[in-house]
Tab-separated table of N, CA and C in Angstrom:
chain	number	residue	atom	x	y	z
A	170	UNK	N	-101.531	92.666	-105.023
A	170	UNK	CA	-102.519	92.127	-104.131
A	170	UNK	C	-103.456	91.203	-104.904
A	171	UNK	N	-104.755	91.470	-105.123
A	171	UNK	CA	-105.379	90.910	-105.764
A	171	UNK	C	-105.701	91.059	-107.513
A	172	UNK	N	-105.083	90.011	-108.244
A	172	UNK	CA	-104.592	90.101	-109.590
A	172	UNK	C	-106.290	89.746	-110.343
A	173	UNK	N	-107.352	90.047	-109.890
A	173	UNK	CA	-108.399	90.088	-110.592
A	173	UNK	C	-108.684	88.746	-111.439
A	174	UNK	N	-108.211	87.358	-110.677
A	174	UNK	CA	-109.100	86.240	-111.249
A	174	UNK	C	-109.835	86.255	-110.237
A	175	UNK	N	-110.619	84.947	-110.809
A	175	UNK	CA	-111.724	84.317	-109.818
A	175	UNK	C	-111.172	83.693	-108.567
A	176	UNK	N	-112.102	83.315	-107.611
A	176	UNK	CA	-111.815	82.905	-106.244
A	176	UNK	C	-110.253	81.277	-106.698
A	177	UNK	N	-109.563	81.722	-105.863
A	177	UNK	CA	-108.560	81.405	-105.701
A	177	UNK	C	-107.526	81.913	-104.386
A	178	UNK	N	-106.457	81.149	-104.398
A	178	UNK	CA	-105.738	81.600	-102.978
A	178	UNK	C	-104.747	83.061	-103.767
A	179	UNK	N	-105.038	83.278	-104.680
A	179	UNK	CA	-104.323	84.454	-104.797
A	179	UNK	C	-105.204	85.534	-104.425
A	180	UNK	N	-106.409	85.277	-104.478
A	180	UNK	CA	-107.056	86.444	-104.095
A	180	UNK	C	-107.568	86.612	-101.993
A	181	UNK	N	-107.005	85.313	-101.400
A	181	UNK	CA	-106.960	84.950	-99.983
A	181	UNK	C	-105.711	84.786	-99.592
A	182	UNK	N	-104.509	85.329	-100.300
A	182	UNK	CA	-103.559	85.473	-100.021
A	182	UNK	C	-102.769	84.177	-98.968
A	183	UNK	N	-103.159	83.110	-99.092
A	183	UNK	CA	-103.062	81.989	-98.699
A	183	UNK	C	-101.997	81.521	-99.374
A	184	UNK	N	-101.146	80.189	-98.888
A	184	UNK	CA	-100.013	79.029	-99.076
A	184	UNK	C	-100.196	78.241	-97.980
A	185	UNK	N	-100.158	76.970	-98.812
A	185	UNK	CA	-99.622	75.600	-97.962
A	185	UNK	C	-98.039	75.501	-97.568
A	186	UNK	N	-98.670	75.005	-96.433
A	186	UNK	CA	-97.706	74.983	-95.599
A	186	UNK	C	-97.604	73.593	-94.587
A	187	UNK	N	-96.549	73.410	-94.054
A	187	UNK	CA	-96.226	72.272	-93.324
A	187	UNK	C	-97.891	72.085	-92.086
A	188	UNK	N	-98.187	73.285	-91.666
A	188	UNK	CA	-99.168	73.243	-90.430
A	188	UNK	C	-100.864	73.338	-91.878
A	189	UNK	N	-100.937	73.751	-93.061
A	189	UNK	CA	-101.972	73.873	-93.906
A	189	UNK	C	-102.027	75.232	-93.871
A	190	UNK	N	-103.284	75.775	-94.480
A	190	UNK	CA	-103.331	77.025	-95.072
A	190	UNK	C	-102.617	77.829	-94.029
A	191	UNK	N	-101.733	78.844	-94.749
A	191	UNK	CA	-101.308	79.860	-93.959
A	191	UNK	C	-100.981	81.094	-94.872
A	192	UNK	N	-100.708	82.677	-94.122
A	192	UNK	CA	-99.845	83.525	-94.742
A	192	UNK	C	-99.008	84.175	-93.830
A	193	UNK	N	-98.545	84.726	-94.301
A	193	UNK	CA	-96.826	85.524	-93.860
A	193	UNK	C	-97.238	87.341	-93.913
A	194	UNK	N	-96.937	88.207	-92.874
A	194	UNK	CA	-96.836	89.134	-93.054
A	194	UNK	C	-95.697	89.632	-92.777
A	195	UNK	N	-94.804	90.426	-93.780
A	195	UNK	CA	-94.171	90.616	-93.884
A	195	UNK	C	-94.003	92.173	-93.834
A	196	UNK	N	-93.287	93.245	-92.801
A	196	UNK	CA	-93.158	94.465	-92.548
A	196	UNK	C	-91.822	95.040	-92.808
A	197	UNK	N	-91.577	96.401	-93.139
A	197	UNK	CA	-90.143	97.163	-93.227
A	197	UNK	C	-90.938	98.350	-91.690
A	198	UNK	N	-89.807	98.396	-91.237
A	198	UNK	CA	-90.130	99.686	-90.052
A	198	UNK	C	-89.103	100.553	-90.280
A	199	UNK	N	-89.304	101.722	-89.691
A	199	UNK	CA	-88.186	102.994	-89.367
A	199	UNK	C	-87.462	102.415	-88.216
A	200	UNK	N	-86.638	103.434	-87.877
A	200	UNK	CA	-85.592	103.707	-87.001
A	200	UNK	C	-86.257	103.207	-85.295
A	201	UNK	N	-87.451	104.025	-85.334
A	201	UNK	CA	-88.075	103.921	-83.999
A	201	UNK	C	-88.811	102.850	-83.958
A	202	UNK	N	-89.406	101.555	-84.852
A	202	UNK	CA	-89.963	100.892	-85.251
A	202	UNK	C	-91.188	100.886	-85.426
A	203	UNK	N	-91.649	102.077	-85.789
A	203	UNK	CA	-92.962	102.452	-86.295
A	203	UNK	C	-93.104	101.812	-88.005
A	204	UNK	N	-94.267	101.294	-88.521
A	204	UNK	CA	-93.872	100.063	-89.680
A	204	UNK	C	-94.287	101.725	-91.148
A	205	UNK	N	-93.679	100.889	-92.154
A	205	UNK	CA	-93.433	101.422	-93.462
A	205	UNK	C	-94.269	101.520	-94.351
A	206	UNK	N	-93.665	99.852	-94.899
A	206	UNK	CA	-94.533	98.809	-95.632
A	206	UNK	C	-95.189	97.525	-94.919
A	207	UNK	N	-95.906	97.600	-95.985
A	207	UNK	CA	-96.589	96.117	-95.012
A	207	UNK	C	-97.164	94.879	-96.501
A	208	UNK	N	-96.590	93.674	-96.491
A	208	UNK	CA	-97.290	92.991	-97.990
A	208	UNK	C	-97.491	91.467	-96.858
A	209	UNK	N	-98.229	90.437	-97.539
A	209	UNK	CA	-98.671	89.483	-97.174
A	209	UNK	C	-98.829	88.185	-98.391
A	210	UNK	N	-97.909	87.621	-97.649
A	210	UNK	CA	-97.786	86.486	-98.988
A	210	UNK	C	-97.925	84.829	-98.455
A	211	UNK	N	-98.518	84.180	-98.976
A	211	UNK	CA	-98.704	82.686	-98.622
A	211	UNK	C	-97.642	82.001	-97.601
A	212	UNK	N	-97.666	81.438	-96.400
A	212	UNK	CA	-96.868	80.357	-95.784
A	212	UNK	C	-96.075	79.856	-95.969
A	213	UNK	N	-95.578	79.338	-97.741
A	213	UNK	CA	-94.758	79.066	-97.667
A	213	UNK	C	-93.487	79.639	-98.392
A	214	UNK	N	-94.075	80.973	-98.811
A	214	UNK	CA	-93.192	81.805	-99.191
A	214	UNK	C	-92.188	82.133	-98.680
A	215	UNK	N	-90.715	82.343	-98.923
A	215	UNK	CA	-89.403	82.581	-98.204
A	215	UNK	C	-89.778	84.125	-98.151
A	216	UNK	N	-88.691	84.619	-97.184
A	216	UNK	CA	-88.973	86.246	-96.686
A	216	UNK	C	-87.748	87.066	-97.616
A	217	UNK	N	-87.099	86.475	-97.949
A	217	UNK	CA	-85.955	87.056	-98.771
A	217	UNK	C	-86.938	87.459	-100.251
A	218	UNK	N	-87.741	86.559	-100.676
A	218	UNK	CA	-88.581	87.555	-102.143
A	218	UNK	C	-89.019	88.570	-101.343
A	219	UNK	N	-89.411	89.196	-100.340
A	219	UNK	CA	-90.318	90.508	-100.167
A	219	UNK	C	-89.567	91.503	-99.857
A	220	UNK	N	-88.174	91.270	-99.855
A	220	UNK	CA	-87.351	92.005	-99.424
A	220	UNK	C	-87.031	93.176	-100.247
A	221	UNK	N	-86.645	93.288	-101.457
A	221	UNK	CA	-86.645	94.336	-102.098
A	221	UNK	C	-87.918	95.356	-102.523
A	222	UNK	N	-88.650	94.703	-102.214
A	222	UNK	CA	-90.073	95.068	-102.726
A	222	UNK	C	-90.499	96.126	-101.542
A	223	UNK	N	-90.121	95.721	-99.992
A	223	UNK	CA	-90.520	96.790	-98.723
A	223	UNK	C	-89.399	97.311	-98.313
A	224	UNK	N	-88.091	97.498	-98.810
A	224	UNK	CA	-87.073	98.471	-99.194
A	224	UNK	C	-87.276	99.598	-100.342
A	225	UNK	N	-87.532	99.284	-101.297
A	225	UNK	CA	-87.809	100.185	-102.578
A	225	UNK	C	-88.134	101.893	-101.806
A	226	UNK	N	-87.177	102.639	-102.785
A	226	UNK	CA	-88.085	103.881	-102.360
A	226	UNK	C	-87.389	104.202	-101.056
A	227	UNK	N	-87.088	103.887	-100.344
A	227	UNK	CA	-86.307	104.691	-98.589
A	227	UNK	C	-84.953	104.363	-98.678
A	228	UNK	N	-84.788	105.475	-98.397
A	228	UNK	CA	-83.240	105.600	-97.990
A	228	UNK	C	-82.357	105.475	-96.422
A	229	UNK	N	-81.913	104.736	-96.384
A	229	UNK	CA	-81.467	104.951	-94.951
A	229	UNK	C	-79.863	104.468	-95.002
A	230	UNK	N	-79.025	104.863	-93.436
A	230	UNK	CA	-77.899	104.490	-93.223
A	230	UNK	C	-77.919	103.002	-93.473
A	231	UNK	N	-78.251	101.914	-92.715
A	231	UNK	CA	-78.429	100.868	-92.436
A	231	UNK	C	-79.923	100.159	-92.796
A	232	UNK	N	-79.537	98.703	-92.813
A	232	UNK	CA	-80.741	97.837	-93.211
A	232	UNK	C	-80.562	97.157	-91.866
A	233	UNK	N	-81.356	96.436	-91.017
A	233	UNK	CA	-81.154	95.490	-90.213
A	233	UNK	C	-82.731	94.454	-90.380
A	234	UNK	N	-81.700	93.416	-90.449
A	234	UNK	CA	-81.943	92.312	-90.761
A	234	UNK	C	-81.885	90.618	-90.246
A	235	UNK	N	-83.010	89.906	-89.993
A	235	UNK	CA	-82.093	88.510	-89.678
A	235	UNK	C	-81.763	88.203	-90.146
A	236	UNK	N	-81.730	86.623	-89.922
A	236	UNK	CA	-80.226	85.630	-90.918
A	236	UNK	C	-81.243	84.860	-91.868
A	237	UNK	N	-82.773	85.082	-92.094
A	237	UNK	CA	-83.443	84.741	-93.612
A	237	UNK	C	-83.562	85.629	-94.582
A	238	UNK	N	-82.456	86.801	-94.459
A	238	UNK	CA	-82.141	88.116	-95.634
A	238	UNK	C	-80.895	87.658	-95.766
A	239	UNK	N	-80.160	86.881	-95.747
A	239	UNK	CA	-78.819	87.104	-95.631
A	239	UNK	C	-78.874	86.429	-97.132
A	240	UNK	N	-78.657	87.217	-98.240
A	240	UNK	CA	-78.347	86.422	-99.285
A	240	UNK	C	-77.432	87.428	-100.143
A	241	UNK	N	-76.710	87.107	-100.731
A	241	UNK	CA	-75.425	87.768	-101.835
A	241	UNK	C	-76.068	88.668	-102.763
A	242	UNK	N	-77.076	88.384	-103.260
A	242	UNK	CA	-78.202	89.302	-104.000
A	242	UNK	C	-78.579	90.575	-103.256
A	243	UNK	N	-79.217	89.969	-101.939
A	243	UNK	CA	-79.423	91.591	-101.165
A	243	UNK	C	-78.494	92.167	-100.849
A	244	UNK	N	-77.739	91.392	-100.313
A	244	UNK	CA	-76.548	92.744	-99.793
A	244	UNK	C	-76.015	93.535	-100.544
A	245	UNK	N	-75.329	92.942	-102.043
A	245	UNK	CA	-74.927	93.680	-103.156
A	245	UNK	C	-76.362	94.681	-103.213
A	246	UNK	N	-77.468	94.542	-103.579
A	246	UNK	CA	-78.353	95.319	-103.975
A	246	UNK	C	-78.418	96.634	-102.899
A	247	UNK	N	-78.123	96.787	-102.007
A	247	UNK	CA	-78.042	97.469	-100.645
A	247	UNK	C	-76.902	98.141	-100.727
A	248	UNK	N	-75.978	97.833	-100.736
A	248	UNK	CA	-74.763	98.360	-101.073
A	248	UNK	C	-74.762	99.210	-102.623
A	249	UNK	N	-75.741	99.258	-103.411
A	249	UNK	CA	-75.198	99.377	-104.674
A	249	UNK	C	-76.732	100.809	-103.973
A	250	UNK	N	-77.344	100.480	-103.166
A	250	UNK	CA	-78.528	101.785	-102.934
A	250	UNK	C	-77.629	102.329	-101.720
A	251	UNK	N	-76.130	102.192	-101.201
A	251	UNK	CA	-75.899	102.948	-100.245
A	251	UNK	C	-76.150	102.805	-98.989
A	252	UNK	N	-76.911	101.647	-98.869
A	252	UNK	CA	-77.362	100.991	-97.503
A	252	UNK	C	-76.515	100.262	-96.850
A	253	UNK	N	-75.777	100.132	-95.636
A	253	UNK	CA	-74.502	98.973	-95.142
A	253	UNK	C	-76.157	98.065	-94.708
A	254	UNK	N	-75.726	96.863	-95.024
A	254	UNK	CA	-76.529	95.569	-94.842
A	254	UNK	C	-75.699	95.163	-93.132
A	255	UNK	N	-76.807	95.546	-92.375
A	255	UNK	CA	-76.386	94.490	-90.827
A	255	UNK	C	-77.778	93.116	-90.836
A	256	UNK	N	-77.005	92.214	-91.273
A	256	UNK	CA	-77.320	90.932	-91.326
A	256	UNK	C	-76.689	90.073	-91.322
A	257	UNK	N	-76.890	89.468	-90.195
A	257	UNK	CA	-75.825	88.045	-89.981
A	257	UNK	C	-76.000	87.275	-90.581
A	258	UNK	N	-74.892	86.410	-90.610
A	258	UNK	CA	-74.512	84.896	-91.653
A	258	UNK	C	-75.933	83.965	-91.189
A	259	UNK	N	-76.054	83.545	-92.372
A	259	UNK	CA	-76.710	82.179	-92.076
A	259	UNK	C	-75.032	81.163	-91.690
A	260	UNK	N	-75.884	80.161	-91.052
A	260	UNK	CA	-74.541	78.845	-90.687
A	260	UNK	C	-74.149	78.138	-91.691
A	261	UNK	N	-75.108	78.023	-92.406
A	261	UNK	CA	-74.238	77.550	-93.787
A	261	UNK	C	-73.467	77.782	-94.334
A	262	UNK	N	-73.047	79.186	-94.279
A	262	UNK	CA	-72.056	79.959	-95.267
A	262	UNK	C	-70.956	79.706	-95.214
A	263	UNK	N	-70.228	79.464	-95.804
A	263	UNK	CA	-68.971	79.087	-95.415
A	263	UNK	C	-67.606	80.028	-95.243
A	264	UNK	N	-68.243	81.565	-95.680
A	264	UNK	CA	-67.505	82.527	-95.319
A	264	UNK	C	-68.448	83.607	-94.645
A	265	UNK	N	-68.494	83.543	-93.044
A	265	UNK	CA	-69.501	84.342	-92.913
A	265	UNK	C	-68.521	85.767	-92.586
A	266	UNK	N	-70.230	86.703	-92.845
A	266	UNK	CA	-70.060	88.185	-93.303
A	266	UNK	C	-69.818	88.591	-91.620
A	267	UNK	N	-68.820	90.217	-92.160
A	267	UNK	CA	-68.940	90.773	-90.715
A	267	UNK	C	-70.182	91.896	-90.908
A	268	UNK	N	-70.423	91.922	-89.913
A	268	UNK	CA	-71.797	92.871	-89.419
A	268	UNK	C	-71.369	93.870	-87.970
A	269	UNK	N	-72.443	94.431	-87.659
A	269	UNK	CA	-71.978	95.038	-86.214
A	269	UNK	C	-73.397	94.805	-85.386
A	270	UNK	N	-72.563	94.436	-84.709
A	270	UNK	CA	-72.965	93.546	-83.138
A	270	UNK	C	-74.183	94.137	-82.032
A	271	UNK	N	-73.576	95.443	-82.079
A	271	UNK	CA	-74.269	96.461	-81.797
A	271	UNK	C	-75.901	97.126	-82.321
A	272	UNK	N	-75.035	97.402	-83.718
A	272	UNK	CA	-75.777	97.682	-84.368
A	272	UNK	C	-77.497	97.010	-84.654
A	273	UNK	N	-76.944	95.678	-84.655
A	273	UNK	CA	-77.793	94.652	-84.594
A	273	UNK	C	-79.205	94.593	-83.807
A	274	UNK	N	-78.747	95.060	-82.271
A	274	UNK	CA	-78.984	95.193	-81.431
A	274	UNK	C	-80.577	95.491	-81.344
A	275	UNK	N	-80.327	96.808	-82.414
A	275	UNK	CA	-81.779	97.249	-82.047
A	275	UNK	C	-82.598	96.902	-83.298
A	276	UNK	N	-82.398	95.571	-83.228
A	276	UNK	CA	-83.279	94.928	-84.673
A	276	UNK	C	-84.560	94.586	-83.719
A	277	UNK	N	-84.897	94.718	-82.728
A	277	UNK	CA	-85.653	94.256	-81.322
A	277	UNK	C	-87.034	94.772	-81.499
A	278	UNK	N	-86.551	95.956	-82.346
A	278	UNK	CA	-87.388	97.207	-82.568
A	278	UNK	C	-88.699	96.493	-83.515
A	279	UNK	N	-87.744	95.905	-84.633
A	279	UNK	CA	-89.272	95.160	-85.631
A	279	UNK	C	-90.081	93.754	-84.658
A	280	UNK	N	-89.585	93.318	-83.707
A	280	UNK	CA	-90.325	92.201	-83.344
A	280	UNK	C	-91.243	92.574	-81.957
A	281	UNK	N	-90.606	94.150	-81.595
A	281	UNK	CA	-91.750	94.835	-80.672
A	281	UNK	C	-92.473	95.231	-81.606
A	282	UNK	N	-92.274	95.982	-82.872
A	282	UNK	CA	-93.894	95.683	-83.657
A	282	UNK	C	-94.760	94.893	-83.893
A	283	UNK	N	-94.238	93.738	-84.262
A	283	UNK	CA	-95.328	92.940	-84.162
A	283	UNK	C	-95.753	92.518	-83.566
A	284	UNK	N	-95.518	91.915	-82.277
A	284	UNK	CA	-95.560	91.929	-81.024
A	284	UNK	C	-96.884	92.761	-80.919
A	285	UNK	N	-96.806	94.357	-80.823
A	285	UNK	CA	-97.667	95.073	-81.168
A	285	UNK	C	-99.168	95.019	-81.370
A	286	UNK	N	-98.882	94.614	-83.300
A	286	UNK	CA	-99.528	94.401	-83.708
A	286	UNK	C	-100.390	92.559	-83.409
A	287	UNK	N	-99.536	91.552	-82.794
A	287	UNK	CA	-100.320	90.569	-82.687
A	287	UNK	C	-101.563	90.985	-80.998
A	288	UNK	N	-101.378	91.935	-80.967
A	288	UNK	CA	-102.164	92.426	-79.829
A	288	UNK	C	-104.005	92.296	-80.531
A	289	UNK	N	-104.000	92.367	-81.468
A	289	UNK	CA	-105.220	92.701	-82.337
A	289	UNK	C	-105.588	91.198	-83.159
A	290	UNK	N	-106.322	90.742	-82.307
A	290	UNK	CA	-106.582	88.979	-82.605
A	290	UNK	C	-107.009	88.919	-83.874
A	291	UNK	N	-107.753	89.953	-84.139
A	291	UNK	CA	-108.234	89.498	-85.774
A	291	UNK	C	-107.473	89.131	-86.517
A	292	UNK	N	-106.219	89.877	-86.489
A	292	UNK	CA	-104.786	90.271	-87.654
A	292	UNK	C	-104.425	88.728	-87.140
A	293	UNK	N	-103.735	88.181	-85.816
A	293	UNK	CA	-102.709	87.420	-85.510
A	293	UNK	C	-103.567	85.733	-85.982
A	294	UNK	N	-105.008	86.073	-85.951
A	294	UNK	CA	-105.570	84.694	-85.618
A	294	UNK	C	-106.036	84.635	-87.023
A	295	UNK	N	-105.798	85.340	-88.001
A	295	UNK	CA	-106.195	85.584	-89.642
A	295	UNK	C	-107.897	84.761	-89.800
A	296	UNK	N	-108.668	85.257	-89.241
A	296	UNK	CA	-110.279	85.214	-89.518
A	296	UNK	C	-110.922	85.520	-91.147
A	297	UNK	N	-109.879	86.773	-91.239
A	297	UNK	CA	-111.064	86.750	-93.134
A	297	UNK	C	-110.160	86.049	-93.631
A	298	UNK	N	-111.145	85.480	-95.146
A	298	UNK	CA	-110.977	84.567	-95.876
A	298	UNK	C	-110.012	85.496	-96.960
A	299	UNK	N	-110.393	86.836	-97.324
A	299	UNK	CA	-109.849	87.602	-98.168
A	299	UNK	C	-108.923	88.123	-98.292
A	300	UNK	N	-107.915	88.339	-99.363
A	300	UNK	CA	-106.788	89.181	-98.608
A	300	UNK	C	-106.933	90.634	-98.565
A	301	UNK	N	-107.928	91.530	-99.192
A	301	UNK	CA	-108.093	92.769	-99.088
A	301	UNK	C	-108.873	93.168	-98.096
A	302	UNK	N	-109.755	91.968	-97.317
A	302	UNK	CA	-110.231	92.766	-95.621
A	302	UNK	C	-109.018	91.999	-94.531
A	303	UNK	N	-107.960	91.348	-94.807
A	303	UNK	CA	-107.054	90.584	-94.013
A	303	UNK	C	-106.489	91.866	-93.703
A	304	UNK	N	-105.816	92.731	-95.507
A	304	UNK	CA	-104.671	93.631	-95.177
A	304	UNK	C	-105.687	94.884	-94.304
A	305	UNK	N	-106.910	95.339	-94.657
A	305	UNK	CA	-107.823	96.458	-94.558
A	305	UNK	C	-107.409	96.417	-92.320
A	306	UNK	N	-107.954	95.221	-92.357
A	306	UNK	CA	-107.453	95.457	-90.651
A	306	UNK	C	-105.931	95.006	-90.145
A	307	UNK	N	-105.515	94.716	-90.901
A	307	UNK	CA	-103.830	94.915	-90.608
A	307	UNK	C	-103.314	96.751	-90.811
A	308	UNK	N	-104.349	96.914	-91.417
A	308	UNK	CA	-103.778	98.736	-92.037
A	308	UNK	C	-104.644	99.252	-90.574
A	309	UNK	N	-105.315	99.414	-90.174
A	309	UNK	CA	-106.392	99.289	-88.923
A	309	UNK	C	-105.367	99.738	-88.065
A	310	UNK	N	-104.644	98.270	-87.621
A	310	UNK	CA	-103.650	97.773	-86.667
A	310	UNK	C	-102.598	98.807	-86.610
A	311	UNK	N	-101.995	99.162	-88.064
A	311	UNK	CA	-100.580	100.039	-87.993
A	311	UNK	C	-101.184	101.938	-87.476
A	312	UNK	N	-102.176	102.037	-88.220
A	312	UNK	CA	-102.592	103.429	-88.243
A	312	UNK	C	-102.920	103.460	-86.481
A	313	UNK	N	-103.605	102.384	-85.525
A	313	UNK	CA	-102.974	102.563	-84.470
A	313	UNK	C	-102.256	102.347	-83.502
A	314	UNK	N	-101.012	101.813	-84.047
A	314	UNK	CA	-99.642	101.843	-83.915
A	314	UNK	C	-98.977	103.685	-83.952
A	315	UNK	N	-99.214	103.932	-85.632
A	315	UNK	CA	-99.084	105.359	-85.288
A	315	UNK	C	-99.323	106.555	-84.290
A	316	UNK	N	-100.732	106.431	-84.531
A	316	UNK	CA	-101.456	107.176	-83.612
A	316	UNK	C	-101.174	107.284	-82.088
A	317	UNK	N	-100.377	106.235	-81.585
A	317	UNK	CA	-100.080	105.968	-80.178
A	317	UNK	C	-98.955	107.033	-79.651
């Protein structure tokens, strides 16, 4: 989170981006899509770095995933923790992966979280400047998520 320099966007958890300052929150959920982890990284950060980082530590049958995880790195890494990776091909690929279809299905589950969570304008409309009162009411947000 905050690496203890002076005012800087590492400590506002900020990146430029095509639209200007922005950040990314990035979540792992359970089964029922109640959330895990939760980290927050600059705009123009890709979602594939946070990926191992809000996996670490849980075990499960399956990963489900969109098609900005789909990389040869994660899946091996998933497979090598016992996890079957359901994540579809990006279009680029030129050999795309099989997945299950089904399975997929209830990936629905992480975007009714946030969904959720953009219910709570502070979090969706990012008002603090900081990133430790940004995450403080994003943690707010999940605890009542839980609680529900």
């Amino acid at each position: 989170m905050c690496c203890g320099c002076k005012r800087g966007t590492s400590q506002q958890g900020l990146g430029r981006s095509r639209g200007g300052f922005s950040s990314k929150l990035h979540a792992s959920t359970e089964g029922l899509g109640n959330p895990l982890k939760l980290r927050v990284t600059g705009g123009e950060r890709h979602d594939i770095t946070q990926a191992v980082a809000l996996l670490e530590g849980y075990t499960a049958e399956a990963v489900l995933a969109d098609q900005a995880y789909d990389s040869q790195t994660l899946v091996a890494w998933l497979e090598q923790q016992g996890m079957e990776a359901v994540i579809p091909s990006r279009k680029n690929r030129r050999i795309p992966r099989e997945y299950d279809h089904h399975r997929y299905g209830e990936r629905h589950l992480v975007e009714c979280f946030f969904n959720t969570l953009k219910r709570f304008r502070r979090i969706f409309t990012r008002y603090d400047k900081l990133l430790r009162n940004y995450l403080s009411f994003a943690y707010i947000g999940i605890m009542h998520i839980w609680i529900r």
